[in-house]
mmCIF file of C-alpha atoms and ligand atoms in Angstrom:
data_model
loop_
_atom_site.group_PDB
_atom_site.id
_atom_site.type_symbol
_atom_site.label_atom_id
_atom_site.label_comp_id
_atom_site.label_asym_id
_atom_site.label_seq_id
_atom_site.Cartn_x
_atom_site.Cartn_y
_atom_site.Cartn_z
ATOM 1 C CA UNK A 1 22.097 27.543 7.069
ATOM 2 C CA UNK A 2 19.785 29.151 9.727
ATOM 3 C CA UNK A 3 16.136 30.126 9.332
ATOM 4 C CA UNK A 4 17.192 33.778 8.912
ATOM 5 C CA UNK A 5 19.795 33.118 6.210
ATOM 6 C CA UNK A 6 17.444 30.881 4.176
ATOM 7 C CA UNK A 7 14.601 33.446 4.424
ATOM 8 C CA UNK A 8 16.868 36.314 3.313
ATOM 9 C CA UNK A 9 18.106 34.370 0.343
ATOM 10 C CA UNK A 10 14.724 33.157 -0.780
ATOM 11 C CA UNK A 11 13.216 36.628 -0.339
ATOM 12 C CA UNK A 12 15.881 38.070 -2.563
ATOM 13 C CA UNK A 13 14.927 35.931 -5.546
ATOM 14 C CA UNK A 14 11.321 34.811 -5.165
ATOM 15 C CA UNK A 15 8.624 35.929 -7.556
ATOM 16 C CA UNK A 16 6.440 37.168 -4.693
ATOM 17 C CA UNK A 17 3.435 34.962 -5.333
ATOM 18 C CA UNK A 18 3.023 33.507 -1.887
ATOM 19 C CA UNK A 19 2.271 34.765 1.589
ATOM 20 C CA UNK A 20 5.134 33.165 3.504
ATOM 21 C CA UNK A 21 5.488 32.003 7.051
ATOM 22 C CA UNK A 22 8.815 33.101 8.581
ATOM 23 C CA UNK A 23 10.005 29.468 8.818
ATOM 24 C CA UNK A 24 12.451 27.460 6.707
ATOM 25 C CA UNK A 25 11.452 23.796 6.808
ATOM 26 C CA UNK A 26 14.417 21.547 6.064
ATOM 27 C CA UNK A 27 13.544 18.072 7.289
ATOM 28 C CA UNK A 28 10.545 15.833 7.894
ATOM 29 C CA UNK A 29 9.663 12.308 9.195
ATOM 30 C CA UNK A 30 6.127 11.054 9.473
ATOM 31 C CA UNK A 31 3.960 13.882 10.781
ATOM 32 C CA UNK A 32 6.909 15.919 12.179
ATOM 33 C CA UNK A 33 8.892 18.638 10.387
ATOM 34 C CA UNK A 34 11.876 20.610 11.581
ATOM 35 C CA UNK A 35 12.950 24.113 10.751
ATOM 36 C CA UNK A 36 16.534 25.149 10.036
ATOM 37 C CA UNK A 37 17.105 26.163 13.576
ATOM 38 C CA UNK A 38 16.170 22.645 14.807
ATOM 39 C CA UNK A 39 12.710 23.519 16.106
ATOM 40 C CA UNK A 40 10.176 20.634 15.742
ATOM 41 C CA UNK A 41 6.537 21.007 14.624
ATOM 42 C CA UNK A 42 3.556 18.678 14.329
ATOM 43 C CA UNK A 43 2.644 19.174 10.665
ATOM 44 C CA UNK A 44 -1.053 19.481 10.039
ATOM 45 C CA UNK A 45 -0.368 21.058 6.657
ATOM 46 C CA UNK A 46 1.250 17.996 5.183
ATOM 47 C CA UNK A 47 2.394 19.915 2.116
ATOM 48 C CA UNK A 48 -1.196 21.024 1.552
ATOM 49 C CA UNK A 49 -2.594 17.538 1.892
ATOM 50 C CA UNK A 50 0.244 15.749 0.003
ATOM 51 C CA UNK A 51 2.104 13.855 2.677
ATOM 52 C CA UNK A 52 -0.600 11.237 3.412
ATOM 53 C CA UNK A 53 2.033 8.501 3.957
ATOM 54 C CA UNK A 54 4.220 10.846 6.022
ATOM 55 C CA UNK A 55 7.297 12.825 5.247
ATOM 56 C CA UNK A 56 10.333 10.909 3.995
ATOM 57 C CA UNK A 57 8.326 7.665 3.955
ATOM 58 C CA UNK A 58 11.008 4.942 3.777
ATOM 59 C CA UNK A 59 9.034 2.786 1.247
ATOM 60 C CA UNK A 60 8.663 5.761 -1.056
ATOM 61 C CA UNK A 61 12.308 6.830 -0.589
ATOM 62 C CA UNK A 62 13.448 3.309 -1.514
ATOM 63 C CA UNK A 63 11.137 3.010 -4.555
ATOM 64 C CA UNK A 64 12.231 6.424 -5.883
ATOM 65 C CA UNK A 65 15.941 5.855 -5.352
ATOM 66 C CA UNK A 66 15.834 2.435 -6.925
ATOM 67 C CA UNK A 67 13.863 3.664 -9.916
ATOM 68 C CA UNK A 68 16.199 6.705 -10.332
ATOM 69 C CA UNK A 69 19.023 4.196 -10.787
ATOM 70 C CA UNK A 70 17.101 2.085 -13.295
ATOM 71 C CA UNK A 71 15.201 4.459 -15.628
ATOM 72 C CA UNK A 72 14.134 7.984 -14.920
ATOM 73 C CA UNK A 73 12.214 8.890 -18.059
ATOM 74 C CA UNK A 74 10.265 6.801 -20.585
ATOM 75 C CA UNK A 75 8.310 8.776 -23.227
ATOM 76 C CA UNK A 76 4.627 8.036 -23.411
ATOM 77 C CA UNK A 77 5.249 6.632 -26.955
ATOM 78 C CA UNK A 78 6.773 3.583 -25.233
ATOM 79 C CA UNK A 79 5.575 1.177 -22.636
ATOM 80 C CA UNK A 80 6.963 0.936 -19.124
ATOM 81 C CA UNK A 81 6.667 -1.617 -16.286
ATOM 82 C CA UNK A 82 6.069 0.977 -13.514
ATOM 83 C CA UNK A 83 3.476 2.837 -15.523
ATOM 84 C CA UNK A 84 1.637 -0.387 -16.479
ATOM 85 C CA UNK A 85 1.540 -1.485 -12.843
ATOM 86 C CA UNK A 86 0.441 1.893 -11.568
ATOM 87 C CA UNK A 87 -2.435 2.176 -14.040
ATOM 88 C CA UNK A 88 -3.548 -1.309 -13.006
ATOM 89 C CA UNK A 89 -3.341 -0.323 -9.322
ATOM 90 C CA UNK A 90 -5.199 3.001 -9.739
ATOM 91 C CA UNK A 91 -8.038 1.419 -11.627
ATOM 92 C CA UNK A 92 -8.301 -1.325 -9.045
ATOM 93 C CA UNK A 93 -8.720 1.087 -6.091
ATOM 94 C CA UNK A 94 -10.981 3.503 -7.967
ATOM 95 C CA UNK A 95 -14.782 3.366 -8.167
ATOM 96 C CA UNK A 96 -15.983 0.759 -10.662
ATOM 97 C CA UNK A 97 -15.814 1.603 -14.320
ATOM 98 C CA UNK A 98 -12.805 3.944 -14.227
ATOM 99 C CA UNK A 99 -10.692 1.626 -16.307
ATOM 100 C CA UNK A 100 -8.473 4.118 -18.183
ATOM 101 C CA UNK A 101 -5.872 6.505 -16.823
ATOM 102 C CA UNK A 102 -4.067 9.571 -18.035
ATOM 103 C CA UNK A 103 -0.987 10.463 -15.945
ATOM 104 C CA UNK A 104 0.324 13.986 -15.499
ATOM 105 C CA UNK A 105 2.234 16.039 -12.936
ATOM 106 C CA UNK A 106 -0.124 18.097 -10.829
ATOM 107 C CA UNK A 107 -3.715 18.752 -9.775
ATOM 108 C CA UNK A 108 -4.313 21.638 -12.173
ATOM 109 C CA UNK A 109 -3.011 19.509 -15.092
ATOM 110 C CA UNK A 110 -5.429 16.696 -14.112
ATOM 111 C CA UNK A 111 -8.304 19.175 -14.179
ATOM 112 C CA UNK A 112 -7.095 20.695 -17.421
ATOM 113 C CA UNK A 113 -7.059 17.309 -19.053
ATOM 114 C CA UNK A 114 -10.451 16.281 -17.705
ATOM 115 C CA UNK A 115 -11.969 19.481 -19.156
ATOM 116 C CA UNK A 116 -10.364 18.798 -22.510
ATOM 117 C CA UNK A 117 -11.506 15.168 -22.462
ATOM 118 C CA UNK A 118 -15.088 16.393 -21.693
ATOM 119 C CA UNK A 119 -15.068 18.672 -24.734
ATOM 120 C CA UNK A 120 -13.566 15.938 -26.933
ATOM 121 C CA UNK A 121 -16.012 13.343 -25.774
ATOM 122 C CA UNK A 122 -19.214 15.348 -25.811
ATOM 123 C CA UNK A 123 -18.478 17.881 -28.580
ATOM 124 C CA UNK A 124 -19.975 20.452 -26.171
ATOM 125 C CA UNK A 125 -18.148 23.352 -24.491
ATOM 126 C CA UNK A 126 -20.242 24.454 -21.502
ATOM 127 C CA UNK A 127 -19.152 23.603 -18.011
ATOM 128 C CA UNK A 128 -20.945 23.938 -14.688
ATOM 129 C CA UNK A 129 -18.836 24.490 -11.567
ATOM 130 C CA UNK A 130 -19.653 25.380 -8.005
ATOM 131 C CA UNK A 131 -19.338 28.482 -5.949
ATOM 132 C CA UNK A 132 -16.342 28.207 -3.548
ATOM 133 C CA UNK A 133 -14.891 25.443 -5.735
ATOM 134 C CA UNK A 134 -11.179 25.356 -6.341
ATOM 135 C CA UNK A 135 -9.646 23.381 -9.186
ATOM 136 C CA UNK A 136 -6.263 24.983 -9.980
ATOM 137 C CA UNK A 137 -4.551 27.917 -11.572
ATOM 138 C CA UNK A 138 -3.888 27.116 -15.225
ATOM 139 C CA UNK A 139 -6.361 28.736 -17.587
ATOM 140 C CA UNK A 140 -8.832 25.897 -17.922
ATOM 141 C CA UNK A 141 -8.816 24.841 -14.259
ATOM 142 C CA UNK A 142 -8.924 28.601 -13.220
ATOM 143 C CA UNK A 143 -12.018 29.080 -15.394
ATOM 144 C CA UNK A 144 -13.793 26.527 -13.151
ATOM 145 C CA UNK A 145 -12.410 28.044 -9.924
ATOM 146 C CA UNK A 146 -14.795 30.308 -8.103
ATOM 147 C CA UNK A 147 -12.857 32.811 -6.082
ATOM 148 C CA UNK A 148 -12.507 36.114 -7.931
ATOM 149 C CA UNK A 149 -9.113 36.937 -6.310
ATOM 150 C CA UNK A 150 -7.686 34.016 -8.416
ATOM 151 C CA UNK A 151 -9.688 34.700 -11.550
ATOM 152 C CA UNK A 152 -10.096 38.422 -12.048
ATOM 153 C CA UNK A 153 -6.503 39.394 -13.027
ATOM 154 C CA UNK A 154 -6.549 36.837 -15.839
ATOM 155 C CA UNK A 155 -9.894 37.381 -17.473
ATOM 156 C CA UNK A 156 -11.182 36.694 -20.041
ATOM 157 C CA UNK A 157 -11.057 32.994 -19.141
ATOM 158 C CA UNK A 158 -12.751 30.045 -20.889
ATOM 159 C CA UNK A 159 -16.249 31.018 -22.017
ATOM 160 C CA UNK A 160 -19.283 28.914 -21.049
ATOM 161 C CA UNK A 161 -18.535 28.263 -17.419
ATOM 162 C CA UNK A 162 -21.499 28.767 -15.001
ATOM 163 C CA UNK A 163 -21.219 28.749 -11.198
ATOM 164 C CA UNK A 164 -24.008 27.533 -8.912
ATOM 165 C CA UNK A 165 -24.204 27.225 -5.169
ATOM 166 C CA UNK A 166 -22.624 24.066 -3.716
ATOM 167 C CA UNK A 167 -25.026 21.503 -2.167
ATOM 168 C CA UNK A 168 -28.071 22.955 -4.001
ATOM 169 C CA UNK A 169 -29.688 20.331 -6.314
ATOM 170 C CA UNK A 170 -32.342 22.868 -7.356
ATOM 171 C CA UNK A 171 -29.835 25.400 -8.658
ATOM 172 C CA UNK A 172 -27.803 22.725 -10.358
ATOM 173 C CA UNK A 173 -30.890 21.407 -12.138
ATOM 174 C CA UNK A 174 -31.631 24.861 -13.570
ATOM 175 C CA UNK A 175 -28.290 24.995 -15.423
ATOM 176 C CA UNK A 176 -27.401 21.387 -16.491
ATOM 177 C CA UNK A 177 -28.831 20.847 -19.959
ATOM 178 C CA UNK A 178 -28.122 19.292 -23.371
ATOM 179 C CA UNK A 179 -25.385 21.876 -23.983
ATOM 180 C CA UNK A 180 -23.403 20.969 -20.860
ATOM 181 C CA UNK A 181 -20.132 19.177 -21.517
ATOM 182 C CA UNK A 182 -19.456 18.526 -17.798
ATOM 183 C CA UNK A 183 -20.180 19.368 -14.237
ATOM 184 C CA UNK A 184 -17.064 19.647 -12.062
ATOM 185 C CA UNK A 185 -17.028 19.679 -8.320
ATOM 186 C CA UNK A 186 -15.166 18.469 -5.190
ATOM 187 C CA UNK A 187 -16.735 15.906 -2.806
ATOM 188 C CA UNK A 188 -15.486 18.075 0.061
ATOM 189 C CA UNK A 189 -14.653 21.605 -0.873
ATOM 190 C CA UNK A 190 -11.116 22.172 0.359
ATOM 191 C CA UNK A 191 -9.900 25.721 -0.420
ATOM 192 C CA UNK A 192 -13.470 26.884 -0.236
ATOM 193 C CA UNK A 193 -13.627 26.297 3.505
ATOM 194 C CA UNK A 194 -13.703 22.469 4.130
ATOM 195 C CA UNK A 195 -17.358 22.029 3.165
ATOM 196 C CA UNK A 196 -18.521 18.410 2.813
ATOM 197 C CA UNK A 197 -20.919 17.681 -0.012
ATOM 198 C CA UNK A 198 -24.259 16.197 0.890
ATOM 199 C CA UNK A 199 -24.556 12.579 -0.453
ATOM 200 C CA UNK A 200 -27.980 13.060 -1.953
ATOM 201 C CA UNK A 201 -26.931 16.278 -3.661
ATOM 202 C CA UNK A 202 -23.872 14.574 -5.188
ATOM 203 C CA UNK A 203 -25.921 11.644 -6.394
ATOM 204 C CA UNK A 204 -28.520 14.026 -7.860
ATOM 205 C CA UNK A 205 -25.785 15.892 -9.771
ATOM 206 C CA UNK A 206 -24.495 12.630 -11.162
ATOM 207 C CA UNK A 207 -28.035 11.655 -12.251
ATOM 208 C CA UNK A 208 -28.584 15.071 -13.898
ATOM 209 C CA UNK A 209 -25.313 14.603 -15.866
ATOM 210 C CA UNK A 210 -26.420 11.165 -17.013
ATOM 211 C CA UNK A 211 -29.854 12.405 -18.033
ATOM 212 C CA UNK A 212 -28.463 15.310 -20.045
ATOM 213 C CA UNK A 213 -25.503 13.505 -21.690
ATOM 214 C CA UNK A 214 -23.005 15.599 -19.694
ATOM 215 C CA UNK A 215 -19.926 14.201 -17.927
ATOM 216 C CA UNK A 216 -19.523 14.199 -14.164
ATOM 217 C CA UNK A 217 -16.014 15.300 -13.184
ATOM 218 C CA UNK A 218 -15.123 14.728 -9.548
ATOM 219 C CA UNK A 219 -12.032 16.590 -8.401
ATOM 220 C CA UNK A 220 -10.405 14.331 -5.752
ATOM 221 C CA UNK A 221 -7.082 16.129 -5.860
ATOM 222 C CA UNK A 222 -7.321 17.025 -2.201
ATOM 223 C CA UNK A 223 -9.700 14.260 -0.951
ATOM 224 C CA UNK A 224 -8.030 11.285 -2.540
ATOM 225 C CA UNK A 225 -5.810 8.506 -1.202
ATOM 226 C CA UNK A 226 -7.378 7.953 2.154
ATOM 227 C CA UNK A 227 -7.630 11.554 3.287
ATOM 228 C CA UNK A 228 -11.361 11.448 4.138
ATOM 229 C CA UNK A 229 -11.499 7.910 5.559
ATOM 230 C CA UNK A 230 -12.231 6.215 2.245
ATOM 231 C CA UNK A 231 -9.651 5.700 -0.466
ATOM 232 C CA UNK A 232 -11.586 8.306 -2.446
ATOM 233 C CA UNK A 233 -14.234 10.557 -0.982
ATOM 234 C CA UNK A 234 -16.763 9.708 -3.714
ATOM 235 C CA UNK A 235 -16.826 6.171 -2.250
ATOM 236 C CA UNK A 236 -18.617 7.552 0.855
ATOM 237 C CA UNK A 237 -21.562 8.254 -1.434
ATOM 238 C CA UNK A 238 -21.276 5.417 -4.053
ATOM 239 C CA UNK A 239 -20.544 7.878 -6.787
ATOM 240 C CA UNK A 240 -19.408 6.696 -10.235
ATOM 241 C CA UNK A 241 -17.774 9.737 -11.782
ATOM 242 C CA UNK A 242 -17.008 9.810 -15.523
ATOM 243 C CA UNK A 243 -13.652 11.599 -14.858
ATOM 244 C CA UNK A 244 -11.844 11.595 -11.537
ATOM 245 C CA UNK A 245 -8.953 14.072 -11.029
ATOM 246 C CA UNK A 246 -6.125 12.998 -8.675
ATOM 247 C CA UNK A 247 -2.832 14.518 -7.500
ATOM 248 C CA UNK A 248 -1.439 15.649 -4.098
ATOM 249 C CA UNK A 249 -1.246 12.469 -2.045
ATOM 250 C CA UNK A 250 -0.856 10.143 -5.010
ATOM 251 C CA UNK A 251 2.918 9.688 -4.962
ATOM 252 C CA UNK A 252 4.045 10.270 -1.375
ATOM 253 C CA UNK A 253 5.259 13.840 -2.085
ATOM 254 C CA UNK A 254 6.639 13.191 -5.509
ATOM 255 C CA UNK A 255 4.899 15.558 -8.078
ATOM 256 C CA UNK A 256 2.209 13.665 -9.934
ATOM 257 C CA UNK A 257 -1.388 13.907 -11.129
ATOM 258 C CA UNK A 258 -3.815 11.584 -12.892
ATOM 259 C CA UNK A 259 -7.232 11.449 -14.491
ATOM 260 C CA UNK A 260 -9.222 8.256 -14.330
ATOM 261 C CA UNK A 261 -11.670 7.846 -17.164
ATOM 262 C CA UNK A 262 -15.025 5.987 -17.185
ATOM 263 C CA UNK A 263 -17.016 4.266 -19.936
ATOM 264 C CA UNK A 264 -19.219 7.288 -20.734
ATOM 265 C CA UNK A 265 -16.109 9.115 -22.026
ATOM 266 C CA UNK A 266 -15.610 8.273 -25.677
ATOM 267 C CA UNK A 267 -12.376 7.247 -27.331
ATOM 268 C CA UNK A 268 -9.651 9.945 -26.938
ATOM 269 C CA UNK A 269 -7.848 10.286 -30.269
ATOM 270 C CA UNK A 270 -4.043 9.963 -30.392
ATOM 271 C CA UNK A 271 -2.306 13.404 -30.084
ATOM 272 C CA UNK A 272 -5.371 15.105 -28.740
ATOM 273 C CA UNK A 273 -3.563 15.614 -25.403
ATOM 274 C CA UNK A 274 -0.174 14.716 -23.945
ATOM 275 C CA UNK A 275 2.711 15.453 -21.570
ATOM 276 C CA UNK A 276 6.470 14.924 -21.495
ATOM 277 C CA UNK A 277 6.971 14.160 -17.814
ATOM 278 C CA UNK A 278 3.498 12.719 -17.024
ATOM 279 C CA UNK A 279 3.661 9.036 -16.105
ATOM 280 C CA UNK A 280 7.437 9.007 -15.815
ATOM 281 C CA UNK A 281 8.795 5.799 -14.198
ATOM 282 C CA UNK A 282 10.081 7.528 -11.024
ATOM 283 C CA UNK A 283 6.700 9.140 -10.247
ATOM 284 C CA UNK A 284 4.931 5.866 -11.040
ATOM 285 C CA UNK A 285 7.258 3.956 -8.701
ATOM 286 C CA UNK A 286 6.633 6.517 -5.960
ATOM 287 C CA UNK A 287 2.873 6.222 -6.501
ATOM 288 C CA UNK A 288 2.977 2.437 -6.442
ATOM 289 C CA UNK A 289 4.926 2.439 -3.188
ATOM 290 C CA UNK A 290 2.498 5.014 -1.769
ATOM 291 C CA UNK A 291 -0.666 3.020 -2.624
ATOM 292 C CA UNK A 292 0.927 -0.167 -1.288
ATOM 293 C CA UNK A 293 1.796 1.611 1.961
ATOM 294 C CA UNK A 294 -1.700 3.124 2.318
ATOM 295 C CA UNK A 295 -3.231 -0.340 1.899
ATOM 296 C CA UNK A 296 -0.753 -2.385 3.961
ATOM 297 C CA UNK A 297 -0.718 0.039 6.893
ATOM 298 C CA UNK A 298 -4.511 0.463 6.928
ATOM 299 C CA UNK A 299 -4.241 4.247 6.525
ATOM 300 C CA UNK A 300 -7.756 4.650 5.131
ATOM 301 C CA UNK A 301 -9.311 3.255 8.312
ATOM 302 C CA UNK A 302 -6.790 5.131 10.351
ATOM 303 C CA UNK A 303 -7.844 8.453 8.757
ATOM 304 C CA UNK A 304 -11.450 7.667 9.590
ATOM 305 C CA UNK A 305 -10.644 6.925 13.234
ATOM 306 C CA UNK A 306 -8.128 9.632 13.894
ATOM 307 C CA UNK A 307 -10.322 12.090 11.989
ATOM 308 C CA UNK A 308 -13.128 11.403 14.397
ATOM 309 C CA UNK A 309 -10.740 11.803 17.356
ATOM 310 C CA UNK A 310 -9.436 15.136 16.045
ATOM 311 C CA UNK A 311 -12.899 16.474 15.127
ATOM 312 C CA UNK A 312 -14.310 15.410 18.445
ATOM 313 C CA UNK A 313 -11.455 17.068 20.304
ATOM 314 C CA UNK A 314 -11.596 20.313 18.325
ATOM 315 C CA UNK A 315 -15.439 20.323 18.586
ATOM 316 C CA UNK A 316 -15.250 20.260 22.368
ATOM 317 C CA UNK A 317 -13.037 23.430 22.639
ATOM 318 C CA UNK A 318 -14.984 25.943 24.701
ATOM 319 C CA UNK A 319 -14.130 29.069 22.650
ATOM 320 C CA UNK A 320 -16.416 31.829 21.597
ATOM 321 C CA UNK A 321 -14.170 32.285 18.514
ATOM 322 C CA UNK A 322 -15.344 28.956 17.047
ATOM 323 C CA UNK A 323 -18.317 28.997 14.738
ATOM 324 C CA UNK A 324 -18.272 25.399 13.561
ATOM 325 C CA UNK A 325 -15.972 22.369 13.318
ATOM 326 C CA UNK A 326 -16.608 20.270 10.176
ATOM 327 C CA UNK A 327 -14.906 17.899 7.791
ATOM 328 C CA UNK A 328 -14.527 14.283 6.750
ATOM 329 C CA UNK A 329 -11.742 11.921 7.962
ATOM 330 C CA UNK A 330 -8.457 13.808 8.416
ATOM 331 C CA UNK A 331 -9.640 16.809 6.441
ATOM 332 C CA UNK A 332 -11.023 19.115 9.090
ATOM 333 C CA UNK A 333 -11.843 22.817 9.255
ATOM 334 C CA UNK A 334 -12.615 25.131 12.164
ATOM 335 C CA UNK A 335 -14.752 28.043 10.996
ATOM 336 C CA UNK A 336 -13.811 31.011 13.175
ATOM 337 C CA UNK A 337 -15.813 34.094 13.825
ATOM 338 C CA UNK A 338 -12.640 36.078 13.145
ATOM 339 C CA UNK A 339 -9.773 35.941 10.660
ATOM 340 C CA UNK A 340 -7.806 32.709 10.890
ATOM 341 C CA UNK A 341 -4.289 34.006 10.074
ATOM 342 C CA UNK A 342 -3.398 35.411 13.467
ATOM 343 C CA UNK A 343 -4.538 32.253 15.194
ATOM 344 C CA UNK A 344 -2.603 30.041 12.728
ATOM 345 C CA UNK A 345 0.582 32.071 13.483
ATOM 346 C CA UNK A 346 -0.048 31.780 17.173
ATOM 347 C CA UNK A 347 -0.542 28.011 16.795
ATOM 348 C CA UNK A 348 2.739 27.710 14.879
ATOM 349 C CA UNK A 349 4.477 29.396 17.880
ATOM 350 C CA UNK A 350 3.047 26.510 19.929
ATOM 351 C CA UNK A 351 4.656 23.976 17.534
ATOM 352 C CA UNK A 352 1.690 23.018 15.369
ATOM 353 C CA UNK A 353 1.440 23.957 11.677
ATOM 354 C CA UNK A 354 -2.020 24.239 10.118
ATOM 355 C CA UNK A 355 -3.321 26.160 7.077
ATOM 356 C CA UNK A 356 -6.179 28.441 6.186
ATOM 357 C CA UNK A 357 -9.074 27.775 3.853
ATOM 358 C CA UNK A 358 -10.416 31.129 2.933
ATOM 359 C CA UNK A 359 -10.120 34.023 5.450
ATOM 360 C CA UNK A 360 -11.853 32.515 8.483
ATOM 361 C CA UNK A 361 -11.210 28.727 8.407
ATOM 362 C CA UNK A 362 -8.297 26.897 10.059
ATOM 363 C CA UNK A 363 -7.690 23.752 8.029
ATOM 364 C CA UNK A 364 -6.029 20.504 9.263
ATOM 365 C CA UNK A 365 -4.629 18.041 6.676
ATOM 366 C CA UNK A 366 -2.094 15.985 8.730
ATOM 367 C CA UNK A 367 -0.272 12.980 7.362
ATOM 368 C CA UNK A 368 -2.493 9.960 7.851
ATOM 369 C CA UNK A 369 0.382 8.331 9.776
ATOM 370 C CA UNK A 370 0.080 10.944 12.592
ATOM 371 C CA UNK A 371 0.067 9.297 16.027
ATOM 372 C CA UNK A 372 -2.804 9.451 18.485
ATOM 373 C CA UNK A 373 -0.473 11.305 20.853
ATOM 374 C CA UNK A 374 0.135 13.948 18.272
ATOM 375 C CA UNK A 375 -3.560 14.281 17.567
ATOM 376 C CA UNK A 376 -4.153 14.917 21.256
ATOM 377 C CA UNK A 377 -1.282 17.390 21.359
ATOM 378 C CA UNK A 378 -2.826 19.267 18.401
ATOM 379 C CA UNK A 379 -6.192 19.485 20.222
ATOM 380 C CA UNK A 380 -4.437 20.725 23.371
ATOM 381 C CA UNK A 381 -2.459 23.418 21.559
ATOM 382 C CA UNK A 382 -5.432 24.551 19.399
ATOM 383 C CA UNK A 383 -7.421 24.808 22.618
ATOM 384 C CA UNK A 384 -4.713 27.043 24.173
ATOM 385 C CA UNK A 385 -4.586 29.144 21.012
ATOM 386 C CA UNK A 386 -8.321 29.608 20.669
ATOM 387 C CA UNK A 387 -9.008 30.337 24.299
ATOM 388 C CA UNK A 388 -6.586 33.266 24.531
ATOM 389 C CA UNK A 389 -8.441 36.533 24.489
ATOM 390 C CA UNK A 390 -8.703 37.374 20.784
ATOM 391 C CA UNK A 391 -7.489 40.995 21.301
ATOM 392 C CA UNK A 392 -4.258 39.571 22.805
ATOM 393 C CA UNK A 393 -3.437 38.095 19.393
ATOM 394 C CA UNK A 394 -1.956 40.701 17.054
ATOM 395 C CA UNK A 395 -1.826 40.448 13.285
ATOM 396 C CA UNK A 396 1.482 38.503 13.432
ATOM 397 C CA UNK A 397 -0.190 36.010 15.744
ATOM 398 C CA UNK A 398 2.096 37.058 18.623
ATOM 399 C CA UNK A 399 0.397 37.152 21.989
HETATM 400 C C1 LIG B 401 -9.431 20.307 -5.229
HETATM 401 C C2 LIG B 401 -8.216 20.820 -5.874
HETATM 402 N N1 LIG B 401 -8.091 20.689 -7.238
HETATM 403 C C3 LIG B 401 -7.026 21.098 -7.878
HETATM 404 C C4 LIG B 401 -5.940 21.688 -7.180
HETATM 405 C C5 LIG B 401 -4.674 22.164 -7.931
HETATM 406 O O1 LIG B 401 -3.644 21.247 -7.668
HETATM 407 P P1 LIG B 401 -2.157 21.683 -7.980
HETATM 408 O O2 LIG B 401 -1.799 22.704 -6.945
HETATM 409 O O3 LIG B 401 -1.351 20.408 -7.820
HETATM 410 O O4 LIG B 401 -2.123 22.190 -9.333
HETATM 411 C C6 LIG B 401 -5.990 21.796 -5.814
HETATM 412 C C7 LIG B 401 -4.922 22.393 -5.045
HETATM 413 O O5 LIG B 401 -5.013 22.758 -3.885
HETATM 414 C C8 LIG B 401 -7.143 21.301 -5.136
HETATM 415 O O6 LIG B 401 -7.284 21.420 -3.761
#
């Protein structure tokens, strides 16, 4: 099938929920993807920060296909070898104290579970979240998500959620009290515009939670599994979250999520939460292969080094359109003084896929296996794209 045929077919049946690029991606390897007409792209979207170990990673492919032939589903009422090994592995790579794991299927499910665990454990219902934070689209996670475009059509949401400015200890201190069940935040805000959290601020929030008997939920759905140059972004700042939400890069592209649970979270009663597919043996095998690959190939260090190379290259672009380049590891945003969408489309024309984070930020989340040569090509093509006269880019991104 051609790009055109696939687009026509999908357009006929889709629910209409997504702004779509006019491209049908049909194949990937490492940091490269191909469209149905055979055109090749350097992928700095990585499935929205999922493909940390690269597209069609051979180790993940082998683990999934072998497990598919052995056992595809094992209810959570039974034990399973892959699940047992994955839980062990996750708790070994996590910050100290996160010794228990709940396995699910996506980021929003991980957040949903963490919020429920916080209520169960504290007996309180109030939650503090941050402005520009994003935690998912199911009702609980949506209630802690800032942007009104996501929230408004579905109100009323969960009561008792208060939003405070990110990176402000003072404002946080005014709202965290003995009625707070949890504070939830990202270590680097992703959807909100690639905004790194300040270390002192994050440690202050953790201390406030501890002082008030509230739980500290760190959402590492986008920042986890090497993305920021540490296995988890909270390790940059020596944080010890009570609940850590994971998904995206956890299983090499296979759908999965997890919540890691610390000692300040009380016992979680049987039947208080659950899932049919969560922790299935195939997802667990994919995650085990992913974590092993990240470790054996040194992808965490690689993300730190290549992230610096990419940020440095992008930061040196002499363009009046650029406001700021910021990020951590291979999670980088370029804040533009104009809308990002036309520039992203123009960049795709030049063979590089990147995504937006809000209206004015171009976001780069490439697979951590991306080559140095591709990083340099990305810098070169972004330079070309951002140094064209802005008025010569129309709303479709065509020059
Ligand atoms: C920080 C964060 N939390 C939660 C989510 C929701 O994850 P999912 O789309 O897998 O439900 C996302 C998705 O972008 C995210 O970036």
